[in-house]
mmCIF file of C-alpha atoms in Angstrom:
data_model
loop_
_atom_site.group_PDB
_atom_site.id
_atom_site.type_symbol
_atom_site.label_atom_id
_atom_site.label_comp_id
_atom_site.label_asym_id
_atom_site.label_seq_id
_atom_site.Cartn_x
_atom_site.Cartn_y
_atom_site.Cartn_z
ATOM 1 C CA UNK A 1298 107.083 96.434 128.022
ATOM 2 C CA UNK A 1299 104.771 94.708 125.395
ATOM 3 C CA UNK A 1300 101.724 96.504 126.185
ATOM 4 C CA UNK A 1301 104.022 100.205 125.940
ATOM 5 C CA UNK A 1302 104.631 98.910 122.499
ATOM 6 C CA UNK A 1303 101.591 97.560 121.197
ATOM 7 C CA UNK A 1304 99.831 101.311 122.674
ATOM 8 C CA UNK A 1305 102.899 102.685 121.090
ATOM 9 C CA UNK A 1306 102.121 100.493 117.432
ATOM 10 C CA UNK A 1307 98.023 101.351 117.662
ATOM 11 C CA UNK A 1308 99.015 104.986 118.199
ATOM 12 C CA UNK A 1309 101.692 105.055 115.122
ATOM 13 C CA UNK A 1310 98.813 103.585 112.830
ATOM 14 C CA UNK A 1311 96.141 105.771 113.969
ATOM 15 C CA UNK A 1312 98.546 108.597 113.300
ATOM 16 C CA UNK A 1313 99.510 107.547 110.047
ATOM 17 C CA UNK A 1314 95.679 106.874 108.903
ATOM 18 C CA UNK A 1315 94.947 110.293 110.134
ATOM 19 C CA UNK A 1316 97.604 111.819 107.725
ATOM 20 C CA UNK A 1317 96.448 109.828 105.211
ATOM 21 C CA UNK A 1318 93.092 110.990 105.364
ATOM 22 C CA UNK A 1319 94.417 114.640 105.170
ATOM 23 C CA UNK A 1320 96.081 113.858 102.288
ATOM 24 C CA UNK A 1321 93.018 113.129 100.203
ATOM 25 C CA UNK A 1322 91.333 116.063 98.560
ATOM 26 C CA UNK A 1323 87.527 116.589 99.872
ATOM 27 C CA UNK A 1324 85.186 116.639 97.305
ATOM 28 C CA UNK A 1325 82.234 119.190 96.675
ATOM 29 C CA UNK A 1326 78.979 118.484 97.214
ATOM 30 C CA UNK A 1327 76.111 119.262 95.448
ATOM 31 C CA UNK A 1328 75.807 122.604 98.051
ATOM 32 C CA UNK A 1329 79.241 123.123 97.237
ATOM 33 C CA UNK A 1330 79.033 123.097 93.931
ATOM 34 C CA UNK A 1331 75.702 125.176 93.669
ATOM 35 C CA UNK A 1332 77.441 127.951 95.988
ATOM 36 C CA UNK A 1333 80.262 127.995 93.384
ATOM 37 C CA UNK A 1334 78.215 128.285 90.387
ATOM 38 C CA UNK A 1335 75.919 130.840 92.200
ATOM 39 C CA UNK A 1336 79.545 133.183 93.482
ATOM 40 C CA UNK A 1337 80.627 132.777 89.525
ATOM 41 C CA UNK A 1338 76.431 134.538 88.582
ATOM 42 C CA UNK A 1339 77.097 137.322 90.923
ATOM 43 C CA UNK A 1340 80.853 137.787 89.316
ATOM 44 C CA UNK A 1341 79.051 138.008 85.848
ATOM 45 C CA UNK A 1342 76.481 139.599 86.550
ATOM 46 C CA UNK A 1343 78.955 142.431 88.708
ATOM 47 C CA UNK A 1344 80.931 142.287 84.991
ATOM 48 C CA UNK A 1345 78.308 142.601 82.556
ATOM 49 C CA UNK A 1346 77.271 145.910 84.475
ATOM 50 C CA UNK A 1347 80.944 147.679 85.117
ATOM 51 C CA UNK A 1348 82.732 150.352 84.020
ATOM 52 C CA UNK A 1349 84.713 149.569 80.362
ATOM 53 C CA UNK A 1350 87.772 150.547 82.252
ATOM 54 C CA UNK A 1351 87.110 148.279 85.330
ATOM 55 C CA UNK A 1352 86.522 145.567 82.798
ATOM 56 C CA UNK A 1353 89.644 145.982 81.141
ATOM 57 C CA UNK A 1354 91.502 145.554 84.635
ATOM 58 C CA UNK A 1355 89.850 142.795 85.533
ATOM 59 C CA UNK A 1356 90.534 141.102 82.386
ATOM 60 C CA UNK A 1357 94.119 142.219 82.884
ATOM 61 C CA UNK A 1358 94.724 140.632 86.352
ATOM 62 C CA UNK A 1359 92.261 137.285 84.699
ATOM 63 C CA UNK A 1360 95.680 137.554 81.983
ATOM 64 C CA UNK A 1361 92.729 137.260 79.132
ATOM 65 C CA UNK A 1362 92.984 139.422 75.924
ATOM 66 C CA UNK A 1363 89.659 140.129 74.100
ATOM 67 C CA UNK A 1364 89.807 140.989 69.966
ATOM 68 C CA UNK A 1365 86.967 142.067 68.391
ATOM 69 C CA UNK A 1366 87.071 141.046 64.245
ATOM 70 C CA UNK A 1367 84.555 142.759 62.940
ATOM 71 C CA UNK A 1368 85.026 140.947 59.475
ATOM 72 C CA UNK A 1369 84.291 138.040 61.004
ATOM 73 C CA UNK A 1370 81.944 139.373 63.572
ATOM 74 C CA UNK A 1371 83.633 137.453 66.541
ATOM 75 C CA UNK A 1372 85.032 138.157 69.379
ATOM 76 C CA UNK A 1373 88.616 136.208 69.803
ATOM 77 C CA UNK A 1374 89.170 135.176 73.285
ATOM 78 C CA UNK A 1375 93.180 134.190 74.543
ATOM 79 C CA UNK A 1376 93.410 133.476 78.111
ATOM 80 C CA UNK A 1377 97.167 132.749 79.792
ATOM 81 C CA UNK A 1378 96.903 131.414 83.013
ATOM 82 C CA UNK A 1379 99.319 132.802 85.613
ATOM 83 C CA UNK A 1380 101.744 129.628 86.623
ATOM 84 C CA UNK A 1381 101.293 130.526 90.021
ATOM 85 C CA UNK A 1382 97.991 129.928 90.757
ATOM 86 C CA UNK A 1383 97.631 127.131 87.784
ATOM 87 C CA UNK A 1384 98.670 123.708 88.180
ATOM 88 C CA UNK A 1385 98.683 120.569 89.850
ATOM 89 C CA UNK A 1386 99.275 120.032 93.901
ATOM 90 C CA UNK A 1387 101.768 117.343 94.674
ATOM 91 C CA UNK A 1388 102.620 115.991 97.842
ATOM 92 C CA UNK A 1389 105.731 114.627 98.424
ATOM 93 C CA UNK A 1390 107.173 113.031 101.766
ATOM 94 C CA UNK A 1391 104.918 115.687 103.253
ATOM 95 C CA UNK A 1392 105.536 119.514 101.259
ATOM 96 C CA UNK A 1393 103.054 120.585 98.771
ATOM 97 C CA UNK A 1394 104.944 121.689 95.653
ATOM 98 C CA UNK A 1395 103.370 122.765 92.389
ATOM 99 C CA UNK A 1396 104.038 120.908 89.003
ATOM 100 C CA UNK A 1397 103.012 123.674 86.329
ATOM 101 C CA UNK A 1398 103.252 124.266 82.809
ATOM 102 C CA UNK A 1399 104.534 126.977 81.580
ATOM 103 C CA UNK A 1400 103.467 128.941 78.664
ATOM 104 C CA UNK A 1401 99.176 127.359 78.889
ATOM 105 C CA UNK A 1402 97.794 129.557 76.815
ATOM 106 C CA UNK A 1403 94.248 128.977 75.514
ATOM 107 C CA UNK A 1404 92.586 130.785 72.402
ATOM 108 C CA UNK A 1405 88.742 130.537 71.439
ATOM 109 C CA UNK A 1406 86.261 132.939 69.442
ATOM 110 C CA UNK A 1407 82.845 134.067 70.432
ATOM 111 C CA UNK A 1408 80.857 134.553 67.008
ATOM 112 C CA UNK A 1409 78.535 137.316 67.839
ATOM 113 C CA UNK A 1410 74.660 136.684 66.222
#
């Protein structure tokens, strides 16, 4: 009966380390991150050469409004990040939820030279 419940205690703990483990985020690599900053050239460069109308649906489903003020020869930027896919993963007691905040919205201006 004591060695069913010390197999029975290692296999709890090596179960429970396990889950930890898959609980913590993996981080990128250097590969990772190179691949990522590579995927966003191609999206750029796929962007810079597209159709205006294209353009303006990708910028639509992005949720990013472009201004042009040509007194101030800049282009005003406003981006508002769908709730949805923005926000922070929590785990609790084992569900994912997301904690988000609603209403981000982030404004910038591109001075064109």
């Amino acid at each position: 009966m004591t060695d069913v419940n010390a197999q029975r205690a290692v296999a709890v703990t090596q179960r429970d380390q396990a889950a930890a483990q898959a609980q913590v985020p993996r981080r990128l690599t250097e590969d990772d991150i190179r691949h990522l900053i590579g995927s966003l050239d191609d999206i750029h460069n796929s962007l810079r050469n597209a159709h205006h109308q294209d353009k303006s649906n990708v910028y639509r489903e992005l949720r990013l409004a472009l201004t042009y003020n040509p007194g101030q020869n800049k282009i005003s930027v406003e981006a508002k990040p769908d709730a949805d896919y923005c926000g922070v993963s929590v785990r609790v007691r084992g569900s994912t939820q997301t904690d988000t905040q609603r209403g981000l919205r982030l404004v910038g201006a591109i001075p064109l030279a």
